[in-house]
CSV table of C-alpha atoms in Angstrom, one decimal:
chain,number,residue,atom,x,y,z
A,1,MET,CA,0.0,0.0,0.0
A,2,VAL,CA,2.8,2.4,0.9
A,3,VAL,CA,4.6,1.7,-2.4
A,4,LYS,CA,1.6,1.6,-4.7
A,5,ASP,CA,-0.2,4.6,-3.2
A,6,LEU,CA,3.0,6.7,-2.5
A,7,GLN,CA,2.0,6.9,1.2
A,8,PRO,CA,4.5,8.6,3.6
A,9,PHE,CA,6.3,6.4,6.2
A,10,THR,CA,4.6,8.5,8.9
A,11,ILE,CA,1.3,6.8,8.1
A,12,VAL,CA,2.0,4.2,10.7
A,13,GLU,CA,2.1,7.0,13.3
A,14,ASP,CA,-1.3,8.6,12.2
A,15,GLU,CA,-3.9,8.2,14.9
A,16,GLY,CA,-6.7,7.6,12.5
A,17,PHE,CA,-4.8,4.9,10.6
A,18,ARG,CA,-3.7,3.1,13.8
A,19,ALA,CA,-7.4,3.1,14.9
A,20,PHE,CA,-8.5,1.7,11.5
A,21,VAL,CA,-5.9,-1.1,11.6
A,22,ASN,CA,-6.8,-1.9,15.2
A,23,LYS,CA,-10.5,-2.2,14.2
A,24,LEU,CA,-9.6,-4.6,11.5
A,25,ASP,CA,-7.3,-6.7,13.7
A,26,PRO,CA,-6.8,-5.7,17.4
A,27,SER,CA,-3.9,-8.2,17.7
A,28,TYR,CA,-1.9,-6.8,14.8
A,29,VAL,CA,1.1,-4.7,15.9
A,30,LEU,CA,1.9,-1.9,13.4
A,31,PRO,CA,5.6,-1.6,12.5
A,32,SER,CA,7.4,1.7,13.4
A,33,ARG,CA,8.4,4.2,10.8
A,34,LYS,CA,12.0,3.0,11.0
A,35,VAL,CA,11.0,-0.6,10.5
A,36,LEU,CA,8.7,0.3,7.6
A,37,LYS,CA,11.6,2.0,5.8
A,38,ILE,CA,13.6,-1.2,6.1
A,39,MET,CA,10.6,-3.2,4.8
A,40,VAL,CA,10.3,-1.0,1.8
A,41,SER,CA,14.0,-1.2,1.1
A,42,GLU,CA,13.9,-4.9,1.2
A,43,LYS,CA,11.0,-4.9,-1.2
A,44,TYR,CA,12.9,-2.6,-3.5
A,45,ASN,CA,16.0,-4.9,-3.4
A,46,LYS,CA,13.9,-7.9,-4.3
A,47,ALA,CA,12.2,-6.1,-7.2
A,48,LYS,CA,15.6,-4.8,-8.4
A,49,GLU,CA,17.1,-8.3,-8.3
A,50,LYS,CA,14.2,-9.7,-10.3
A,51,THR,CA,14.5,-6.9,-12.9
A,52,MET,CA,18.2,-7.4,-13.2
A,53,GLU,CA,17.6,-11.0,-14.0
A,54,ASP,CA,15.1,-9.9,-16.7
A,55,LEU,CA,17.6,-7.5,-18.1
A,56,GLN,CA,20.3,-10.2,-18.3
A,57,LYS,CA,17.9,-12.1,-20.6
A,58,ALA,CA,17.4,-9.1,-22.9
A,59,GLU,CA,19.6,-9.0,-26.0
A,60,PHE,CA,19.4,-5.2,-26.4
A,61,VAL,CA,18.2,-2.3,-24.3
A,62,SER,CA,17.7,1.4,-24.9
A,63,LEU,CA,17.7,4.3,-22.4
A,64,THR,CA,15.7,7.6,-22.0
A,65,ALA,CA,17.1,10.3,-19.8
A,66,ASP,CA,15.9,13.6,-18.5
A,67,LEU,CA,17.3,16.3,-16.2
A,68,TRP,CA,15.2,18.8,-14.4
A,69,SER,CA,15.0,21.0,-11.3
A,70,SER,CA,12.5,20.6,-8.4
A,71,ILE,CA,10.5,23.5,-7.0
A,72,ASN,CA,13.4,23.9,-4.5
A,73,MET,CA,15.8,24.1,-7.4
A,74,ASP,CA,17.4,20.8,-6.7
A,75,GLY,CA,18.7,19.0,-9.8
A,76,TYR,CA,17.5,15.5,-10.6
A,77,LEU,CA,18.5,13.0,-13.2
A,78,GLY,CA,16.1,10.3,-14.3
A,79,VAL,CA,17.0,7.3,-16.5
A,80,THR,CA,14.6,4.7,-17.8
A,81,CYS,CA,15.5,1.5,-19.6
A,82,HIS,CA,13.4,-0.2,-22.3
A,83,TYR,CA,13.8,-3.8,-23.4
A,84,ILE,CA,11.8,-6.6,-25.1
A,85,THR,CA,10.9,-9.7,-23.1
A,86,PRO,CA,11.2,-13.2,-24.4
A,87,GLU,CA,7.4,-13.1,-24.9
A,88,ALA,CA,8.0,-10.2,-27.4
A,89,LYS,CA,6.5,-7.5,-25.1
A,90,MET,CA,8.0,-4.1,-24.5
A,91,ALA,CA,9.0,-3.6,-20.8
A,92,THR,CA,10.2,-0.5,-19.1
A,93,VAL,CA,12.0,0.0,-15.8
A,94,VAL,CA,13.2,3.2,-14.1
A,95,LEU,CA,16.8,2.7,-13.3
A,96,GLY,CA,17.0,5.7,-11.1
A,97,VAL,CA,15.7,9.2,-10.2
A,98,ARG,CA,18.6,10.7,-8.3
A,99,ARG,CA,19.8,14.0,-7.0
A,100,PHE,CA,22.3,15.5,-9.3
A,101,TYR,CA,24.7,17.6,-7.2
A,102,GLN,CA,27.3,18.3,-9.9
A,103,THR,CA,27.2,21.0,-12.5
A,104,HIS,CA,25.2,19.9,-15.5
A,105,THR,CA,28.1,19.4,-17.9
A,106,ALA,CA,28.2,16.6,-20.5
A,107,GLN,CA,31.1,15.0,-18.7
A,108,HIS,CA,29.3,14.8,-15.3
A,109,LEU,CA,26.1,13.5,-17.0
A,110,MET,CA,28.1,10.9,-18.9
A,111,GLU,CA,29.7,9.7,-15.6
A,112,ALA,CA,26.4,9.5,-13.8
A,113,LYS,CA,24.8,7.5,-16.7
A,114,ALA,CA,27.8,5.2,-17.0
A,115,LEU,CA,27.5,4.4,-13.3
A,116,LEU,CA,23.8,3.5,-13.6
A,117,MET,CA,24.5,1.3,-16.7
A,118,ALA,CA,27.3,-0.5,-14.9
A,119,GLU,CA,25.2,-0.9,-11.7
A,120,TRP,CA,22.4,-2.6,-13.7
A,121,GLY,CA,24.8,-4.6,-15.9
A,122,ILE,CA,23.6,-3.3,-19.2
A,123,THR,CA,26.6,-1.3,-20.5
A,124,SER,CA,27.3,-3.6,-23.5
A,125,LYS,CA,23.6,-3.9,-24.4
A,126,VAL,CA,22.6,-0.2,-24.8
A,127,GLN,CA,21.6,0.5,-28.4
A,128,CYS,CA,20.6,4.2,-28.1
A,129,MET,CA,19.8,7.0,-25.7
A,130,VAL,CA,16.8,9.3,-26.0
A,131,THR,CA,17.1,12.8,-24.6
A,132,ASP,CA,15.9,16.3,-25.3
A,133,ASN,CA,17.9,18.6,-27.7
A,134,ALA,CA,20.0,20.2,-25.0
A,135,SER,CA,23.7,20.2,-26.1
A,136,ASN,CA,25.0,18.7,-22.8
A,137,MET,CA,22.6,15.8,-23.1
A,138,ILE,CA,23.5,15.1,-26.7
A,139,LEU,CA,27.2,15.3,-26.0
A,140,SER,CA,26.9,13.0,-22.9
A,141,ALA,CA,25.5,10.3,-25.3
A,142,GLN,CA,28.3,10.8,-27.7
A,143,LEU,CA,30.9,10.5,-24.9
A,144,LEU,CA,29.2,7.2,-24.0
A,145,HIS,CA,29.6,6.2,-27.7
A,146,LEU,CA,25.8,5.7,-27.9
A,147,ARG,CA,23.5,6.5,-30.8
A,148,HIS,CA,21.4,9.6,-29.8
A,149,VAL,CA,17.8,9.9,-30.7
A,150,PRO,CA,16.0,13.2,-30.1
A,151,CYS,CA,12.8,13.2,-28.0
A,152,PHE,CA,9.9,13.7,-30.5
A,153,ALA,CA,7.5,15.2,-28.0
A,154,HIS,CA,10.1,17.7,-26.9
A,155,THR,CA,10.8,18.5,-30.6
A,156,LEU,CA,7.1,19.1,-31.2
A,157,ASN,CA,7.0,21.3,-28.1
A,158,LEU,CA,9.9,23.5,-29.4
A,159,ILE,CA,8.3,23.8,-32.9
A,160,VAL,CA,4.9,24.9,-31.6
A,161,LYS,CA,6.3,27.2,-28.9
A,162,LYS,CA,8.5,29.0,-31.4
A,163,ALA,CA,5.6,29.3,-33.9
A,164,LEU,CA,3.3,30.8,-31.3
A,165,ASP,CA,6.0,33.3,-30.2
A,166,GLN,CA,6.6,34.3,-33.8
A,167,THR,CA,2.9,35.2,-34.4
A,168,PRO,CA,2.2,38.6,-32.7
A,169,VAL,CA,-1.6,38.6,-32.9
A,170,ILE,CA,-1.9,35.2,-31.3
A,171,ASN,CA,0.7,36.1,-28.7
A,172,GLU,CA,-1.5,39.1,-27.7
A,173,ILE,CA,-4.5,36.9,-27.4
A,174,ARG,CA,-2.6,34.5,-25.2
A,175,GLN,CA,-1.6,37.3,-22.9
A,176,LYS,CA,-5.3,38.4,-22.6
A,177,ALA,CA,-6.3,34.8,-22.0
A,178,ARG,CA,-3.7,34.3,-19.3
A,179,LYS,CA,-5.1,37.4,-17.4
A,180,ILE,CA,-8.7,36.2,-17.7
A,181,VAL,CA,-7.8,32.7,-16.4
A,182,GLY,CA,-5.6,34.3,-13.7
A,183,LEU,CA,-8.6,36.3,-12.5
A,184,PHE,CA,-10.9,33.4,-12.2
A,185,ARG,CA,-8.3,31.2,-10.5
A,186,SER,CA,-7.2,33.8,-8.0
A,187,SER,CA,-10.5,35.5,-7.0
A,188,CYS,CA,-13.2,33.7,-5.1
A,189,LYS,CA,-15.8,36.2,-6.2
A,190,ALA,CA,-14.9,35.7,-9.9
A,191,LYS,CA,-14.8,31.9,-9.5
A,192,ASP,CA,-18.3,31.9,-7.9
A,193,LYS,CA,-19.7,34.2,-10.6
A,194,LEU,CA,-18.4,31.9,-13.3
A,195,VAL,CA,-19.9,28.9,-11.6
A,196,GLU,CA,-23.2,30.8,-11.4
A,197,MET,CA,-23.2,31.7,-15.1
A,198,GLN,CA,-22.3,28.2,-16.1
A,199,GLY,CA,-25.3,26.9,-14.1
A,200,LEU,CA,-27.7,29.5,-15.6
A,201,MET,CA,-26.5,28.6,-19.1
A,202,GLY,CA,-26.7,24.9,-18.5
A,203,ARG,CA,-23.0,24.4,-19.0
A,204,PRO,CA,-20.8,22.0,-17.0
A,205,THR,CA,-19.0,23.5,-14.0
A,206,LEU,CA,-15.4,23.5,-15.4
A,207,LYS,CA,-12.4,25.4,-14.1
A,208,LEU,CA,-10.4,27.5,-16.6
A,209,ILE,CA,-6.9,26.2,-17.4
A,210,GLN,CA,-3.8,28.3,-17.0
A,211,GLU,CA,-1.0,27.6,-19.5
A,212,VAL,CA,2.5,26.6,-18.4
A,213,ASP,CA,5.4,28.2,-20.2
A,214,THR,CA,7.3,25.0,-20.8
A,215,ARG,CA,4.4,23.0,-22.2
A,216,TRP,CA,2.8,24.1,-25.4
A,217,ASN,CA,-0.1,21.7,-25.0
A,218,SER,CA,-1.1,23.6,-21.8
A,219,THR,CA,-1.6,26.7,-24.1
A,220,PHE,CA,-3.8,24.6,-26.4
A,221,ASP,CA,-5.9,23.4,-23.4
A,222,MET,CA,-6.2,26.9,-22.0
A,223,LEU,CA,-7.5,28.3,-25.3
A,224,GLN,CA,-9.7,25.3,-25.9
A,225,ARG,CA,-11.4,25.6,-22.4
A,226,LEU,CA,-11.8,29.4,-22.9
A,227,TYR,CA,-13.4,28.9,-26.3
A,228,ASP,CA,-15.8,26.3,-25.0
A,229,GLN,CA,-16.8,28.5,-22.0
A,230,ARG,CA,-16.8,31.8,-23.9
A,231,GLU,CA,-20.4,32.7,-23.1
A,232,PRO,CA,-20.3,32.1,-19.3
A,233,VAL,CA,-16.9,33.7,-19.1
A,234,ALA,CA,-18.1,36.8,-20.9
A,235,ALA,CA,-21.2,37.0,-18.7
A,236,ALA,CA,-19.2,36.6,-15.5
A,237,LEU,CA,-16.7,39.3,-16.6
A,238,SER,CA,-19.5,41.7,-17.3
A,239,ASN,CA,-20.9,41.3,-13.8
A,240,LEU,CA,-17.5,41.8,-12.1
A,241,ASN,CA,-16.1,45.2,-11.2
A,242,ASN,CA,-12.6,44.8,-12.7
A,243,ASP,CA,-10.5,46.1,-15.5
A,244,THR,CA,-9.7,42.7,-17.1
A,245,ALA,CA,-10.3,43.0,-20.9
A,246,PRO,CA,-12.6,40.4,-22.3
A,247,LEU,CA,-11.8,38.6,-25.6
A,248,THR,CA,-13.6,39.9,-28.7
A,249,SER,CA,-15.5,37.9,-31.2
A,250,ILE,CA,-12.6,38.3,-33.6
A,251,ASP,CA,-10.3,37.0,-30.9
A,252,TYR,CA,-12.4,33.9,-30.5
A,253,ASP,CA,-12.5,33.3,-34.3
A,254,ILE,CA,-8.7,33.4,-34.4
A,255,ILE,CA,-8.6,31.0,-31.4
A,256,GLN,CA,-11.0,28.6,-33.1
A,257,GLN,CA,-8.9,28.6,-36.3
A,258,SER,CA,-5.6,28.4,-34.4
A,259,LEU,CA,-6.9,25.4,-32.4
A,260,SER,CA,-7.8,23.7,-35.7
A,261,VAL,CA,-4.3,24.3,-37.0
A,262,LEU,CA,-2.7,23.1,-33.8
A,263,GLN,CA,-4.9,20.1,-33.3
A,264,PRO,CA,-2.7,17.6,-35.3
A,265,PHE,CA,0.3,18.5,-33.1
A,266,LYS,CA,-1.9,17.9,-30.0
A,267,PHE,CA,-2.9,14.5,-31.4
A,268,ALA,CA,0.7,13.6,-32.2
A,269,THR,CA,2.0,14.6,-28.8
A,270,THR,CA,-0.8,12.7,-27.0
A,271,GLU,CA,-0.2,9.6,-29.2
A,272,MET,CA,3.5,9.5,-28.6
A,273,SER,CA,3.2,10.2,-24.9
A,274,GLU,CA,0.7,7.3,-24.5
A,275,GLU,CA,2.6,4.8,-26.7
A,276,LYS,CA,3.2,1.6,-24.8
A,277,ARG,CA,4.7,-0.4,-27.7
A,278,VAL,CA,7.5,0.6,-30.2
A,279,SER,CA,7.6,4.3,-30.9
A,280,ALA,CA,10.6,5.4,-33.0
A,281,SER,CA,9.2,3.8,-36.1
A,282,LYS,CA,6.3,6.3,-35.9
A,283,LEU,CA,8.4,9.4,-36.2
A,284,ILE,CA,8.8,9.4,-40.0
A,285,PRO,CA,5.1,8.5,-40.8
A,286,LEU,CA,3.9,11.0,-38.1
A,287,TYR,CA,6.0,13.7,-39.7
A,288,ARG,CA,4.5,13.0,-43.1
A,289,MET,CA,1.0,13.0,-41.7
A,290,LEU,CA,1.6,16.2,-39.8
A,291,GLN,CA,2.8,17.9,-43.0
A,292,HIS,CA,-0.3,16.8,-44.8
A,293,LYS,CA,-2.8,17.8,-42.1
A,294,LEU,CA,-1.1,21.1,-41.4
A,295,ALA,CA,-1.3,22.1,-45.1
A,296,GLN,CA,-4.9,21.1,-45.1
A,297,LYS,CA,-5.8,23.0,-42.0
A,298,LYS,CA,-3.8,26.1,-43.1
A,299,GLY,CA,-5.6,26.0,-46.5
A,300,ASN,CA,-9.0,26.2,-44.6
A,301,ALA,CA,-7.9,29.2,-42.5
A,302,THR,CA,-9.2,32.7,-43.3
A,303,GLN,CA,-7.6,34.8,-40.5
A,304,GLU,CA,-4.2,36.2,-41.5
A,305,SER,CA,-2.7,35.5,-38.1
A,306,THR,CA,-3.8,31.8,-38.3
A,307,ILE,CA,-2.3,31.5,-41.8
A,308,GLN,CA,0.9,33.0,-40.4
A,309,LEU,CA,0.9,30.5,-37.5
A,310,GLY,CA,0.5,27.7,-40.0
A,311,SER,CA,3.5,28.9,-42.1
A,312,HIS,CA,5.7,29.1,-39.0
A,313,LEU,CA,4.6,25.6,-38.0
A,314,GLN,CA,5.5,24.3,-41.5
A,315,GLU,CA,8.9,26.0,-41.3
A,316,GLY,CA,9.6,24.6,-37.9
A,317,LEU,CA,8.5,21.1,-38.8
A,318,HIS,CA,10.6,21.0,-41.9
A,319,SER,CA,13.6,22.5,-40.1
A,320,ARG,CA,13.6,20.1,-37.1
A,321,CYS,CA,12.0,16.9,-38.7
A,322,GLY,CA,12.8,17.2,-42.4
A,323,SER,CA,15.9,15.1,-42.1
A,324,TYR,CA,14.3,12.2,-40.3
A,325,GLU,CA,14.2,10.0,-43.3
A,326,GLY,CA,18.0,10.3,-43.6
A,327,PHE,CA,18.5,9.4,-40.0
A,328,ARG,CA,19.5,5.8,-40.3
A,329,ALA,CA,18.3,4.7,-36.8
A,330,LEU,CA,14.8,6.0,-37.5
A,331,ALA,CA,14.8,4.9,-41.2
A,332,LEU,CA,15.6,1.3,-40.2
A,333,ALA,CA,13.1,1.3,-37.3
A,334,THR,CA,10.4,2.5,-39.8
A,335,LEU,CA,11.3,0.0,-42.5
A,336,LEU,CA,11.2,-2.9,-40.0
A,337,ASP,CA,7.8,-1.9,-38.6
A,338,PRO,CA,5.4,-4.1,-40.5
A,339,ARG,CA,2.7,-1.4,-40.2
A,340,PHE,CA,4.8,1.1,-42.2
A,341,LYS,CA,7.7,-0.4,-44.2
A,342,ASN,CA,8.7,1.7,-47.2
A,343,VAL,CA,5.2,3.3,-47.7
A,344,ALA,CA,5.9,5.6,-44.7
A,345,PHE,CA,8.7,7.3,-46.6
A,346,GLY,CA,8.1,10.5,-48.6
A,347,ASN,CA,11.4,10.1,-50.4
A,348,ALA,CA,11.6,6.8,-52.4
A,349,GLY,CA,15.4,7.1,-52.5
A,350,LYS,CA,15.6,7.1,-48.7
A,351,ALA,CA,13.4,4.1,-48.5
A,352,GLN,CA,15.7,2.2,-51.0
A,353,GLU,CA,18.7,3.3,-49.0
A,354,ALA,CA,17.2,2.0,-45.8
A,355,GLU,CA,16.4,-1.3,-47.5
A,356,LYS,CA,20.0,-1.5,-48.6
A,357,HIS,CA,21.3,-1.0,-45.1
A,358,ILE,CA,18.9,-3.6,-43.7
A,359,THR,CA,20.1,-6.1,-46.4
A,360,LEU,CA,23.7,-5.4,-45.5
A,361,GLU,CA,23.1,-5.8,-41.8
A,362,CYS,CA,21.1,-8.9,-42.4
A,363,ALA,CA,23.9,-10.4,-44.5
A,364,SER,CA,26.5,-9.5,-41.8
A,365,LEU,CA,24.3,-11.3,-39.3
A,366,MET,CA,24.1,-14.3,-41.5
A,367,ARG,CA,27.9,-14.4,-42.0
A,368,SER,CA,28.5,-14.1,-38.3
A,369,ASN,CA,26.2,-17.0,-37.6
A,370,THR,CA,27.8,-19.3,-40.3
A,371,ASN,CA,30.3,-21.8,-39.2
A,372,PRO,CA,32.7,-22.4,-42.1
A,373,GLU,CA,32.9,-26.0,-43.1
A,374,PRO,CA,36.4,-27.6,-42.8
A,375,GLU,CA,38.1,-28.0,-46.1
A,376,MET,CA,38.7,-31.6,-47.2
A,377,SER,CA,42.3,-32.5,-47.4
A,378,THR,CA,43.3,-33.8,-50.9
A,379,SER,CA,45.6,-36.3,-49.2
A,380,ASP,CA,42.8,-37.9,-47.1
A,381,PRO,CA,42.5,-41.5,-48.1
A,382,SER,CA,38.8,-41.5,-47.4
A,383,SER,CA,38.4,-39.0,-50.3
A,384,SER,CA,40.1,-41.2,-52.8
A,385,SER,CA,36.8,-42.6,-54.1
A,386,SER,CA,35.8,-39.2,-55.2
A,387,SER,CA,39.2,-38.0,-56.4
A,388,PRO,CA,39.4,-36.7,-59.9
A,389,SER,CA,41.0,-38.8,-62.6
A,390,PRO,CA,44.7,-38.5,-63.0
A,391,SER,CA,44.3,-36.5,-66.2
A,392,THR,CA,42.4,-33.8,-64.4
A,393,SER,CA,43.8,-34.0,-60.9
A,394,THR,CA,45.3,-30.9,-59.3
A,395,PRO,CA,48.7,-31.1,-57.7
A,396,VAL,CA,48.7,-31.9,-54.0
A,397,GLU,CA,49.6,-28.7,-52.2
A,398,THR,CA,51.8,-28.6,-49.2
A,399,GLN,CA,50.7,-27.0,-45.9
A,400,ASP,CA,52.6,-23.9,-46.7
A,401,SER,CA,50.8,-23.3,-50.0
A,402,LEU,CA,51.7,-20.6,-52.4
A,403,TRP,CA,47.9,-20.1,-53.0
A,404,ASP,CA,46.8,-19.7,-49.4
A,405,LEU,CA,45.9,-16.0,-49.7
A,406,PHE,CA,44.1,-16.4,-53.0
A,407,ASP,CA,42.1,-19.4,-51.8
A,408,THR,CA,41.1,-17.6,-48.6
A,409,ARG,CA,39.9,-14.6,-50.6
A,410,ILE,CA,37.9,-16.8,-52.9
A,411,HIS,CA,36.3,-18.5,-49.9
A,412,GLN,CA,35.5,-15.2,-48.2
A,413,THR,CA,34.1,-13.7,-51.4
A,414,GLN,CA,31.8,-16.7,-51.9
A,415,MET,CA,30.6,-16.4,-48.3
A,416,ILE,CA,29.8,-12.7,-48.8
A,417,HIS,CA,28.1,-13.4,-52.1
A,418,ASN,CA,25.9,-16.2,-50.6
A,419,ALA,CA,25.0,-14.2,-47.5
A,420,THR,CA,24.1,-11.1,-49.5
A,421,ALA,CA,21.9,-13.2,-51.8
A,422,ASP,CA,20.2,-14.9,-48.9
A,423,ALA,CA,19.7,-11.6,-47.1
A,424,THR,CA,18.2,-10.0,-50.2
A,425,VAL,CA,15.7,-12.8,-50.5
A,426,GLU,CA,14.7,-12.5,-46.8
A,427,VAL,CA,14.3,-8.7,-47.0
A,428,LYS,CA,12.3,-8.8,-50.2
A,429,LYS,CA,10.1,-11.5,-48.8
A,430,TYR,CA,9.4,-9.3,-45.7
A,431,ILE,CA,8.7,-6.2,-47.8
A,432,ASN,CA,6.2,-8.2,-49.9
A,433,ASP,CA,4.5,-9.7,-46.9
A,434,ALA,CA,1.1,-8.3,-46.0
A,435,TYR,CA,1.1,-5.1,-44.0
A,436,LEU,CA,0.1,-5.2,-40.3
A,437,PRO,CA,-2.9,-3.1,-39.4
A,438,ARG,CA,-1.8,0.2,-37.9
A,439,THR,CA,-3.4,-0.5,-34.5
A,440,HIS,CA,-1.8,-3.9,-34.1
A,441,ASN,CA,1.4,-4.6,-32.2
A,442,PRO,CA,4.5,-5.1,-34.4
A,443,LEU,CA,6.3,-7.1,-31.8
A,444,THR,CA,3.7,-9.7,-32.0
A,445,TYR,CA,4.1,-9.9,-35.7
A,446,TRP,CA,7.8,-10.5,-35.4
A,447,LYS,CA,7.4,-13.1,-32.7
A,448,GLU,CA,5.0,-15.0,-34.9
A,449,ARG,CA,7.4,-14.8,-37.9
A,450,ALA,CA,10.7,-15.5,-36.1
A,451,VAL,CA,11.1,-18.7,-38.1
A,452,ILE,CA,10.3,-17.1,-41.4
A,453,PHE,CA,12.5,-14.1,-41.0
A,454,PRO,CA,15.1,-15.2,-38.4
A,455,HIS,CA,17.7,-12.6,-39.1
A,456,LEU,CA,15.3,-9.7,-39.6
A,457,TYR,CA,13.7,-10.7,-36.3
A,458,VAL,CA,17.0,-10.1,-34.5
A,459,LEU,CA,17.4,-6.7,-36.2
A,460,ALA,CA,13.8,-5.8,-35.6
A,461,LYS,CA,14.2,-6.4,-31.8
A,462,LYS,CA,17.2,-4.2,-31.9
A,463,VAL,CA,15.8,-1.2,-33.7
A,464,SER,CA,12.3,-1.5,-32.2
A,465,LEU,CA,13.9,-0.4,-28.9
A,466,TYR,CA,14.6,3.1,-30.2
A,467,ALA,CA,12.3,5.0,-28.0
A,468,SER,CA,11.2,8.6,-29.0
A,469,ASN,CA,10.1,10.2,-25.7
A,470,LYS,CA,12.5,11.1,-22.9
A,471,CYS,CA,10.1,11.3,-19.9
A,472,PRO,CA,11.3,8.8,-17.3
A,473,LEU,CA,8.2,8.8,-15.1
């Protein structure tokens, strides 16, 4: 109960709780706060031991990391590990949320992350690290020699925030909206008047939402709630003796159109934040769909400021996400997602390039799994029955043959040729296989086809781990 409900250790000292437990079982003796701490620590150690066993079974893992400050300005580093279970299910475990006392340099971040990786025994298994776009976070991944993947939700946040800041008219409306929301959230009289107006107009009693500077979706929620409650808000303001300027009908028209333009970003942010399966393979198709929807919504806008907002969003989306198809990690993850494959790409050349890389990696995996057959000695008596006739026989070569280097190269070339041919067949067969419905789990697909595509299955488990959101909690 203490762990699941995040109860404080002092609960065992609360008079009401003690009376409640006594009522349930008068003979039960509650542990002290000190003993309870020990019990929770023991439970944590058992859970950690079990998780470490699971991590040892995992072939590959990926990490997400975030750094933030508490309300008391204490630094914290959170690191989460993602891996695929033997049952082909995505699993996640928080490796640690710890006070970060050092300065937030890339070197200190690298050292802290390296310690966590070593503590959990996953140093050699980490395939990539997802963080925000902060330079110290990116550099810390590079110092660890890990592939860095940018957090998609964070990227969308930067795109929308910048676009909103670049649109003066919408910025002015936001400031007016913040003041209105601030009034109804700080004044009891204003709050009561709003509730009264909502009741008179048959509207649900809903509080207004204040935006948070660091989260663009809070701006969306603030404007959406204001637009939905515009009549009771206007009526309440007219009955209050204050100088807070109400929003005009033109303001609300701009809000409505702006919400329509921003809605695809809201959907994308929500979908990625709620994703419980593979996520990195969604980045390229989501980028393409955002482009399409944004152009569509912008084309329907009539207010100049909303059209301007749409243009800034298009510029930001292209600037920050336009190179996704050329990012090998994301391209391979997309191609090996049976829901998307090469159809998700806007650039056919990039799709072919990803297919080529998949084929090369598949061939490399085949060669590494091939045990070369021992060459039959020409002097072996047991081979005499199949020896060529004297007229066509080749000279018996000594152990120190003049042709050693040539024969070795021929053998290696033949292995490479065979592996490449086999890999090409496996990749083409997968590409031509039926697409998985978009709402289905791609890990289940790969588990069911592990025998049909054995080498691609290994690669799919590897690239499927590329997460795309950095939030560790």
